[in-house]
Each structure stands twice: as structure tokens, then as C-alpha cells.
CSV table of C-alpha atoms and ligand atoms in Angstrom, one decimal:
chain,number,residue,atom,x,y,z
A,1,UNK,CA,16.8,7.9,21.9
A,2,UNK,CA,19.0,10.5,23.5
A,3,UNK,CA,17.7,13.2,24.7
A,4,UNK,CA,14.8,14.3,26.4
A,5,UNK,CA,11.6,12.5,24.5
A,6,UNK,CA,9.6,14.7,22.4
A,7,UNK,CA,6.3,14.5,21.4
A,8,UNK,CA,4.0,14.4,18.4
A,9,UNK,CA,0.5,15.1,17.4
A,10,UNK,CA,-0.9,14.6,14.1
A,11,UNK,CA,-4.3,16.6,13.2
A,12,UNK,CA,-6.4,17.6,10.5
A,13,UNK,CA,-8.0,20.8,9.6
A,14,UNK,CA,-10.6,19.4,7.3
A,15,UNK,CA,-11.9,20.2,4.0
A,16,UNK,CA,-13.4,23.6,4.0
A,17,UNK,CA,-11.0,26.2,5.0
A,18,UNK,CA,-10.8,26.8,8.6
A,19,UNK,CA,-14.3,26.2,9.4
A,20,UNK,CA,-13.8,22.9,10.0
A,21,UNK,CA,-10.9,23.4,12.5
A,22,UNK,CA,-11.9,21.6,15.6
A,23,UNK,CA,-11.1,23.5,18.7
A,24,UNK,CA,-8.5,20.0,19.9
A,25,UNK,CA,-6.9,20.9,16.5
A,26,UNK,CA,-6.5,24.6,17.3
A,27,UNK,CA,-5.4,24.2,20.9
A,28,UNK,CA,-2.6,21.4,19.6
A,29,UNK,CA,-1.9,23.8,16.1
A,30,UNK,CA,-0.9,27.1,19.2
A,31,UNK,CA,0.6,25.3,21.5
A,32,UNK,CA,3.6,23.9,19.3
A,33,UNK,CA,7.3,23.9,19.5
A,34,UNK,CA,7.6,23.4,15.7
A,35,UNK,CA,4.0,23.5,13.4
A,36,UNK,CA,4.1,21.4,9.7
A,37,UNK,CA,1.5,22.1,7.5
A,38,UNK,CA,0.2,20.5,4.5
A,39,UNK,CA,-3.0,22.5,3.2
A,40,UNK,CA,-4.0,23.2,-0.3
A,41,UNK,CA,-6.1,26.5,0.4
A,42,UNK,CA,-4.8,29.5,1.0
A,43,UNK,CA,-6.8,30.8,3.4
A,44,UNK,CA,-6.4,28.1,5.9
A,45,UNK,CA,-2.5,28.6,5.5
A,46,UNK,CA,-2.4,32.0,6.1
A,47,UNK,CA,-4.9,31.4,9.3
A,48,UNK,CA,-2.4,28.2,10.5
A,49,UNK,CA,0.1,31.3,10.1
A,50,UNK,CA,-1.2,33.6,11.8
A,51,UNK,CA,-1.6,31.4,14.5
A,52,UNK,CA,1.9,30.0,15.4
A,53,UNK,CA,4.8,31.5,13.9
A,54,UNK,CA,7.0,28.8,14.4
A,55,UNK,CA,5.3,26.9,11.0
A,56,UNK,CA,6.5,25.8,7.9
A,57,UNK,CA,4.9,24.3,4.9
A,58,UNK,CA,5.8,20.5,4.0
A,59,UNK,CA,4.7,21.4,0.3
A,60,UNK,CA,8.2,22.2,-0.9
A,61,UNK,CA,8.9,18.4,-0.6
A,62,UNK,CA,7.1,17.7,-3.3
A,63,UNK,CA,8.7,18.3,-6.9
A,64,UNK,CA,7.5,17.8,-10.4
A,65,UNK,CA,8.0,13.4,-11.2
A,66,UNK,CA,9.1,12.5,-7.8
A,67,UNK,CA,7.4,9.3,-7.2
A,68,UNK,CA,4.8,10.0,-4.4
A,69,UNK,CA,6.4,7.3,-2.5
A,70,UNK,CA,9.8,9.0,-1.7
A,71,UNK,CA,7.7,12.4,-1.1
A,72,UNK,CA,5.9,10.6,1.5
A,73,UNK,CA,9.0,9.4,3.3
A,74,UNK,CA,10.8,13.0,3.3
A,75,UNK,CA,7.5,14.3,4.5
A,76,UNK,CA,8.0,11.8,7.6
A,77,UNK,CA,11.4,12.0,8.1
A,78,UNK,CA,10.9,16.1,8.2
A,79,UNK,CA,8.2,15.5,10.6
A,80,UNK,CA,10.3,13.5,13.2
A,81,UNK,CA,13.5,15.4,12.9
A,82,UNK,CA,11.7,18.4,15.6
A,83,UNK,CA,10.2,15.3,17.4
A,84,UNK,CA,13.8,13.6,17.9
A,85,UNK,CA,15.2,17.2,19.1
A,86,UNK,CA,12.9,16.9,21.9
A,87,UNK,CA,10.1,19.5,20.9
A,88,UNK,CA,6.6,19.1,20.7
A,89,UNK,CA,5.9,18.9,17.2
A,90,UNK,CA,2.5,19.3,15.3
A,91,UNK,CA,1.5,18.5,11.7
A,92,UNK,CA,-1.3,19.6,10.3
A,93,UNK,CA,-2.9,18.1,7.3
A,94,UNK,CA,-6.0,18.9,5.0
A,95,UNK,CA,-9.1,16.8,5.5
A,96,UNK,CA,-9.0,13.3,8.1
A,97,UNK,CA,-4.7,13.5,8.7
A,98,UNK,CA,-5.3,9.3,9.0
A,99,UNK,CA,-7.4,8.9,5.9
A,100,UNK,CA,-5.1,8.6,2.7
A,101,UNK,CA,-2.0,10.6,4.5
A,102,UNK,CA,0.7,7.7,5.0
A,103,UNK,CA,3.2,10.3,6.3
A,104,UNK,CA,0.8,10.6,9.4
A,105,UNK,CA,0.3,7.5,10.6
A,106,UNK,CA,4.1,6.2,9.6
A,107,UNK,CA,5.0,9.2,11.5
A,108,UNK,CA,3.3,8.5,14.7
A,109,UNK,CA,4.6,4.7,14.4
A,110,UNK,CA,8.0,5.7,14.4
A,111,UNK,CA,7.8,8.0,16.8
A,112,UNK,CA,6.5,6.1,19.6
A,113,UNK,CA,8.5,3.1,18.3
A,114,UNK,CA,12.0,5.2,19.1
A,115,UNK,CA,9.8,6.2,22.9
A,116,UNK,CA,8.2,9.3,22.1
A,117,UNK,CA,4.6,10.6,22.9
A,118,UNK,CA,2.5,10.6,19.8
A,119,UNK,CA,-0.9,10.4,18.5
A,120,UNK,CA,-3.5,11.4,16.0
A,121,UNK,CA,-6.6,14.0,16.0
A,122,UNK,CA,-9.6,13.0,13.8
A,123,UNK,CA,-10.7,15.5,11.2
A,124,UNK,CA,-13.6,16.1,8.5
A,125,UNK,CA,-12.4,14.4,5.6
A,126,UNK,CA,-13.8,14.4,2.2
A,127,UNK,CA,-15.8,11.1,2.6
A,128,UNK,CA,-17.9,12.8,5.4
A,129,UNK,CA,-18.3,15.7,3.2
A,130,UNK,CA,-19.8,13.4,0.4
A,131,UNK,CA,-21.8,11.9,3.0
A,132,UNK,CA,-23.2,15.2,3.7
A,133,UNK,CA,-23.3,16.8,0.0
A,134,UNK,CA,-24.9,14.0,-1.4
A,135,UNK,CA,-27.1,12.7,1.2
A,136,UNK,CA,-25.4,9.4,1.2
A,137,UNK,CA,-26.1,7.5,5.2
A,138,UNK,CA,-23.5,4.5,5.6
A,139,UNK,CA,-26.1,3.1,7.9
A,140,UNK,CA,-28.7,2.2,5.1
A,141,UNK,CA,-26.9,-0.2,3.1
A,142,UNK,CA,-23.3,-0.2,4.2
A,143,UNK,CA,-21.1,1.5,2.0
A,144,UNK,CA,-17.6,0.4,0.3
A,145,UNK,CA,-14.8,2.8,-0.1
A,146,UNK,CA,-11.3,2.4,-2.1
A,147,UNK,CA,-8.8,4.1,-3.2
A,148,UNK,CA,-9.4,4.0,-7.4
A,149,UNK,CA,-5.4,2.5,-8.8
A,150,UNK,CA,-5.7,0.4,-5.8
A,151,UNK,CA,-9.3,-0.9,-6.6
A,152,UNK,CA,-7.9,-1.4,-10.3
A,153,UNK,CA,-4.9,-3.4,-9.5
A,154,UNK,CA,-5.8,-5.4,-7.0
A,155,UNK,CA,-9.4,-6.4,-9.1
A,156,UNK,CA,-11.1,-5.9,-5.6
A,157,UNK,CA,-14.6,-7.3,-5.3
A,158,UNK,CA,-17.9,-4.9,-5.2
A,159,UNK,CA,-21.0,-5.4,-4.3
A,160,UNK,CA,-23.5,-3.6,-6.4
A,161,UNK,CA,-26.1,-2.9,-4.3
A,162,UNK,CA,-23.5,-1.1,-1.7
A,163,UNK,CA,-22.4,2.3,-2.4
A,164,UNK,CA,-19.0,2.5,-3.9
A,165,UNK,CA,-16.5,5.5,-3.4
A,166,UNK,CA,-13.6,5.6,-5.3
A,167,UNK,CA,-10.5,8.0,-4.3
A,168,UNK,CA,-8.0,9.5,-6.5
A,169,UNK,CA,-9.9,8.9,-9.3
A,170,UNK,CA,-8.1,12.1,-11.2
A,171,UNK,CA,-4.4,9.8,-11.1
A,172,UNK,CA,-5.1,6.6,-11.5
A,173,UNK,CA,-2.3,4.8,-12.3
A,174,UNK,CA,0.0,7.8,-11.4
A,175,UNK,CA,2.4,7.3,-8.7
A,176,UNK,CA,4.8,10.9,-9.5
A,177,UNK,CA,3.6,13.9,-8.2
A,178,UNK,CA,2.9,15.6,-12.0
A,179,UNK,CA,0.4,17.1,-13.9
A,180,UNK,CA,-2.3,14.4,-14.1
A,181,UNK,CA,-3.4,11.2,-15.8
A,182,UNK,CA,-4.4,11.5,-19.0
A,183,UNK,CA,-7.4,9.7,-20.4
A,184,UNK,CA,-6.2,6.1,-19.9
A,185,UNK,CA,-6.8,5.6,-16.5
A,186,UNK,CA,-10.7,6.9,-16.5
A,187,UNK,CA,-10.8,4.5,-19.4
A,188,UNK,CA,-9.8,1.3,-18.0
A,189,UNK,CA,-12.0,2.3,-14.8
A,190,UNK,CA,-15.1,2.8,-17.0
A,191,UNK,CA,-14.5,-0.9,-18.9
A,192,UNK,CA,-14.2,-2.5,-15.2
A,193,UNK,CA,-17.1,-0.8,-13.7
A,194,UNK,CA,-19.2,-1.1,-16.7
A,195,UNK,CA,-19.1,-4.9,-16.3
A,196,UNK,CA,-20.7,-4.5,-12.9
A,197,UNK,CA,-23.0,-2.1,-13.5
A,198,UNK,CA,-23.9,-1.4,-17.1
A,199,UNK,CA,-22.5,1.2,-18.9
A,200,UNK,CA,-25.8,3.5,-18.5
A,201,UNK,CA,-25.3,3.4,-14.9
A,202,UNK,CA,-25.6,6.7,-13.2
A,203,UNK,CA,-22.6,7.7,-10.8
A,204,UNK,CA,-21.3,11.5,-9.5
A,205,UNK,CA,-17.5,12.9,-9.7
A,206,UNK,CA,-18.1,14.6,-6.4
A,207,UNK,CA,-15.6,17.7,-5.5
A,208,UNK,CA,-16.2,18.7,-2.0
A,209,UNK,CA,-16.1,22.9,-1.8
A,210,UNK,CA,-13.0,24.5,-0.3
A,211,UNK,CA,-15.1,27.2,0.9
A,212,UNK,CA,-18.6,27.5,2.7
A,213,UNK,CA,-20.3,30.2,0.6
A,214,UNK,CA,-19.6,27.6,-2.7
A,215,UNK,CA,-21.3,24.7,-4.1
A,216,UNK,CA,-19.6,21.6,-4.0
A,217,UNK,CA,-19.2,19.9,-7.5
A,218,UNK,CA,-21.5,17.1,-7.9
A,219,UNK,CA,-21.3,15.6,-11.9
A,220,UNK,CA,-23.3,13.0,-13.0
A,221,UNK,CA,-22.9,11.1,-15.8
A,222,UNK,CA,-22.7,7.8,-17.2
A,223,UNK,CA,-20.3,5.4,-16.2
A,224,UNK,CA,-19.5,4.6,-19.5
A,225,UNK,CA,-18.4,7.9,-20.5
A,226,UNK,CA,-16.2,8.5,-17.5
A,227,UNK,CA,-12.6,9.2,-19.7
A,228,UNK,CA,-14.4,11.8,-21.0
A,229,UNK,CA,-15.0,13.4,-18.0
A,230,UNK,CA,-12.5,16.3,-16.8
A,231,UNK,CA,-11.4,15.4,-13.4
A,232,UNK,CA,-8.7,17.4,-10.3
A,233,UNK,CA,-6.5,15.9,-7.9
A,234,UNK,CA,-10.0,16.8,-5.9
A,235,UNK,CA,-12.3,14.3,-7.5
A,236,UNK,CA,-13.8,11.4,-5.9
A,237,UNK,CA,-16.2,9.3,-7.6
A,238,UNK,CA,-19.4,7.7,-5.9
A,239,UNK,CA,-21.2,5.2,-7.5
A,240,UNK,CA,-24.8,4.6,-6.1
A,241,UNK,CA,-26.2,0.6,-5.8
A,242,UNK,CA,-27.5,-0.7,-8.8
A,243,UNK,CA,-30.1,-3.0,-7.3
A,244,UNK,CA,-31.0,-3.9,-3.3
A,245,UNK,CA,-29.4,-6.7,-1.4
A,246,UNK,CA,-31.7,-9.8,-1.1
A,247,UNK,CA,-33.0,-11.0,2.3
A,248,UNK,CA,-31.6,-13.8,4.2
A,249,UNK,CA,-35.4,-15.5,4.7
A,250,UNK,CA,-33.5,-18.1,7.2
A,251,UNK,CA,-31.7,-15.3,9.4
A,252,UNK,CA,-35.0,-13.2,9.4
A,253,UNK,CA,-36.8,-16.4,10.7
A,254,UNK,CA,-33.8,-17.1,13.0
A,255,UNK,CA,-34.4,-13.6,14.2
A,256,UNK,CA,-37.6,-13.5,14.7
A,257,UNK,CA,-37.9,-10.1,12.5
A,258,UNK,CA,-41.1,-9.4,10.5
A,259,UNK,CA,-40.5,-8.3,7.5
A,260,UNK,CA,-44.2,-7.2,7.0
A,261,UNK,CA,-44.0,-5.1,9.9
A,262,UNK,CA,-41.2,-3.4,9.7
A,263,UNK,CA,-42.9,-2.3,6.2
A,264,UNK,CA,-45.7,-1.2,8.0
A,265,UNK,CA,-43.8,0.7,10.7
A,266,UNK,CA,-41.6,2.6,8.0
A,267,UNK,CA,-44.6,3.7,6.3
A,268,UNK,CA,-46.1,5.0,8.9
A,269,UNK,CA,-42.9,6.9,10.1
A,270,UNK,CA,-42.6,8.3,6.6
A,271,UNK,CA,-46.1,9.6,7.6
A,272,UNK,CA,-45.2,10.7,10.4
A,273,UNK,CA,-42.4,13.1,9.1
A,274,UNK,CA,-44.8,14.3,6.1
A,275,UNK,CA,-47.2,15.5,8.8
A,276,UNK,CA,-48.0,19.0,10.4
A,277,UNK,CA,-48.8,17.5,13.7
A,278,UNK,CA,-46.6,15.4,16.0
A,279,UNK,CA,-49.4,15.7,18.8
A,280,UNK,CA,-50.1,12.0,19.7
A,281,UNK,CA,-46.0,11.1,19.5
A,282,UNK,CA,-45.0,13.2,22.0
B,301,SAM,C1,-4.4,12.1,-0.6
B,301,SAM,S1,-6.1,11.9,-0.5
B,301,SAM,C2,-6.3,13.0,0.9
B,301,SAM,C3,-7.7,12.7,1.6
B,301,SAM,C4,-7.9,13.6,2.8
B,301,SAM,N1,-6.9,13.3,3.9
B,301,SAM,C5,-9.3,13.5,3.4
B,301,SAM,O1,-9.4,13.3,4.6
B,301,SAM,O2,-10.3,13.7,2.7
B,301,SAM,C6,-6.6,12.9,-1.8
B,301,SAM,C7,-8.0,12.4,-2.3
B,301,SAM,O3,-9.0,12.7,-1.4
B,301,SAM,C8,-10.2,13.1,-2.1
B,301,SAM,N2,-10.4,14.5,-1.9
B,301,SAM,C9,-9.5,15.5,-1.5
B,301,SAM,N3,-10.1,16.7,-1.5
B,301,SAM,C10,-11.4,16.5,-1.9
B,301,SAM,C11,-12.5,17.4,-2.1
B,301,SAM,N4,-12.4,18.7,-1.9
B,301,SAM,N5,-13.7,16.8,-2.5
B,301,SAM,C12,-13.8,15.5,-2.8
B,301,SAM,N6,-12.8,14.6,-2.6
B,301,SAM,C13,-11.6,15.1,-2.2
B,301,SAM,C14,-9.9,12.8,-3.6
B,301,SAM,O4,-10.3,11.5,-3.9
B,301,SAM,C15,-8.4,13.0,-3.7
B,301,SAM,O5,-7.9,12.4,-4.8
């Protein structure tokens, strides 16, 4: 490095537009040398405008069958150029800037490889806004999450009675920035997942909303009719379990948990909840 170190910090503005701005990401988003934005609504761009003036969009870097690949490496190399001058560079990315954004992270490991400051922000992403849309708890039975070419290539294992998200699901098997996928890739995912779960399962394309005052899309259908289904560069699939894990009668005993009673205790907290009167629990 020559120079005076610079610094970078990497944040996310979440999926619904500006509302889920947290105030860490506003303070780092005003107090910039040099602001790079990657947002897909408008209203949040015109807010991250308004803002700083000293902003640019990074969506010009990506053109019609450029493999995403080489659009992810300009998008780090434009990042650090500000952060090699010496300035104090944010970027600003839509949803978790960690959570499927490799320009972030390779970013940030560059950056403090060649001795600058840098580090990451967490965000909403669109996982916690499935959690929240769909009333899906990661506590309850765990919960398995992958991103949907990857999941297909790779013949990664699932477990049916964990819930299964599946990223990208509207380009599978797409790896230019263009149009979309066609029916193929929906296709081969419904054989795959069929196998596990039986065609008649029930899963949800799930499309988080871009603004408050909107539902979000949540789609059910069969999971053997997915390539019929229309899907956006927005669509995430979850697949609920099909059937409960079995209990580890050894552990429990090894444990010393009672299965009986926890039964009994759940019950009675369901009760609980149902009633008008919390009196004798307080
Ligand atoms: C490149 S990843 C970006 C993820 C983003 N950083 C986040 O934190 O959610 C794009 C994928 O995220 C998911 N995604 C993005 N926006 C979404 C939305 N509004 N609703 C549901 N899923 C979304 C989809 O699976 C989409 O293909």
C-alpha cells in the first residue's frame, strides 16, 4: 500500500425500501467519502441519494450475458479503487450485504489483506423476511437453506422433516446476467425434490414485498408442478417438512428429559396463551 490507508464498510439496506435502514447503516451511508449502491427499488435509491451526494450506482456493471462471475469481480474491483485512494468508502447493498453478495465479503478480504480498515454491517435479508411472512421459527426444527443451482449440482443432502429454502430459484442453472431461465431449470428441481417429498407435496414461491403497505407473494402449489410456475429474480422457494424427526430414545434417557412431560407442559402453555386470564402466572 502507498498512501494513507483507507477504509471500508460494507452494509445493507434490507428488503423493504428504506424502512429497514438501520440507523449504523444510515450513519455509515452520510458519513462517506465515496457511497456504492446496489438497490433494486427506486425509492430507496433516490433516498440513498438524497442522503450523500457523493454516490453512484454499481448497476451499470452489469450488461445483458455477462457471466455473473466477471460482474461480481468489476463490482469489487470498483469498490476498492476509492478504498486504495485513501477515502472512506461505503457500499450499500439490498437485503443482508453478506448473504449471497460475494462482491461484499471479497471486497472486505482484500481490503484488509492490502492493510486497510474494513468490515461489514448486518441487514434484513430476505430469509428473515420469510421467517416473518410465513411464520417459519428456525428454532423449532432447525431449518436448511441453499442456494437452488447450487443445491442441484452439488446433489446436496436434505432432510425432510427440516425446512428447506431454496435461493435463486428464478435462474437456476443461469450464470449470465439475462432475461431468465426458461422452464428447464424449475423442471429438473421439481424431478429432484419430488423424489424426497412426493410430488403432491405442498411448498410456497415466496416474494418478500419491496414496500410496507404491500403483501408479500406467498404461492403455493405442488411441488410437482413447479416449471409451471412463473417465477422473478425475487423468488425464493420454501419447502415445509414432510414428516417430524424421530427421537433419540437413548439421548432422552441420557438426558434425563421426559418426554411425557414436556407434552404435558406444552399443553398446558398452549392453554395458557388461549386464555383470558394470566392471573395465577404472574
Ligand atoms: C443475489 S441474492 C441476494 C440476497 C440478499 N442479499 C438478501 O439478503 O436477501 C438474490 C436472491 O435473494 C432472494 N430474494 C431477493 N429479494 C427477495 C424478495 N424480495 N423476496 C424473497 N426472496 C428474495 C431470491 O432467492 C433471489 O434470487
Amino acid at each position: 500500500m502507498t498512501g494513507r490507508p483507507g477504509s471500508l464498510i460494507v452494509v445493507g439496506t434490507g428488503i423493504e425500501a428504506v424502512g429497514h435502514v438501520t440507523l449504523g447503516a444510515r450513519g455509515a451511508l452520510e458519513r462517506a467519502d465515496e457511497l456504492l449502491y446496489l438497490v433494486p427499488d427506486p425509492l430507496t435509491r433516490a433516498w440513498i441519494e438524497s442522503l450523500n451526494p457523493v454516490c453512484e450506482s454499481l448497476e451499470s456493471l452489469y450488461r445483458p450475458n455477462r457471466d455473473r462471475a466477471l460482474i461480481y469481480g468489476a463490482m469489487t474491483a470498483r469498490i476498492l479503487q476509492g478504498v486504495r485512494a485513501g477515502k472512506r468508502v461505503c457500499a450499500a447493498i439490498y437485503g443482508h450485504p453478506g448473504v449471497f453478495v460475494h462482491a461484499g465479503h471479497e471486497a472486505i478480504r482484500i481490503a484488509r489483506v492490502e492493510g486497510h480498515r474494513a468490515r461489514m454491517l448486518p441487514a434484513i435479508s430476505s430469509e428473515d423476511c420469510l421467517f416473518a411472512d410465513l411464520g417459519v421459527d428456525p428454532g423449532l426444527a432447525g431449518c436448511q437453506s441453499y442456494e437452488a443451482t447450487n443445491f442441484l449440482m452439488r446433489r446436496r443432502k436434505i432432510d425432510v422433516s427440516v425446512p428447506l429454502i431454496l435461493w435463486q430459484v428464478g435462474v437456476i442453472g443461469v450464470f449470465d446476467h439475462s432475461a431468465g431461465q426458461g422452464s428447464k431449470g424449475l423442471e429438473v428441481l421439481a424431478e429432484v425434490l419430488s423424489e424426497q417429498y412426493g410430488a403432491e407435496h405442498q411448498a410456497i414461491v415466496y416474494e418478500a414485498s419491496l414496500l410496507g403497505i404491500c403483501e408479500p407473494r406467498a404461492d403455493r402449489l405442488a411441488i410437482g408442478d413447479l416449471a409451471a410456475v412463473s417465477t422473478s429474480s425475487a423468488s425464493t422457494l420454501y419447502v415445509p417438512p414432510s414428516s417430524p424427526a424421530e427421537w433419540d430414545s437413548a439421548v432422552l434417557t441420557r438426558l434425563g428429559i421426559d418426554l411425557a412431560e414436556g407434552a404435558r407442559l406444552e399443553a398446558k402453555a398452549a392453554d395458557v396463551a388461549r386464555s383470558q386470564d394470566i392471573g395465577e402466572l404472574r
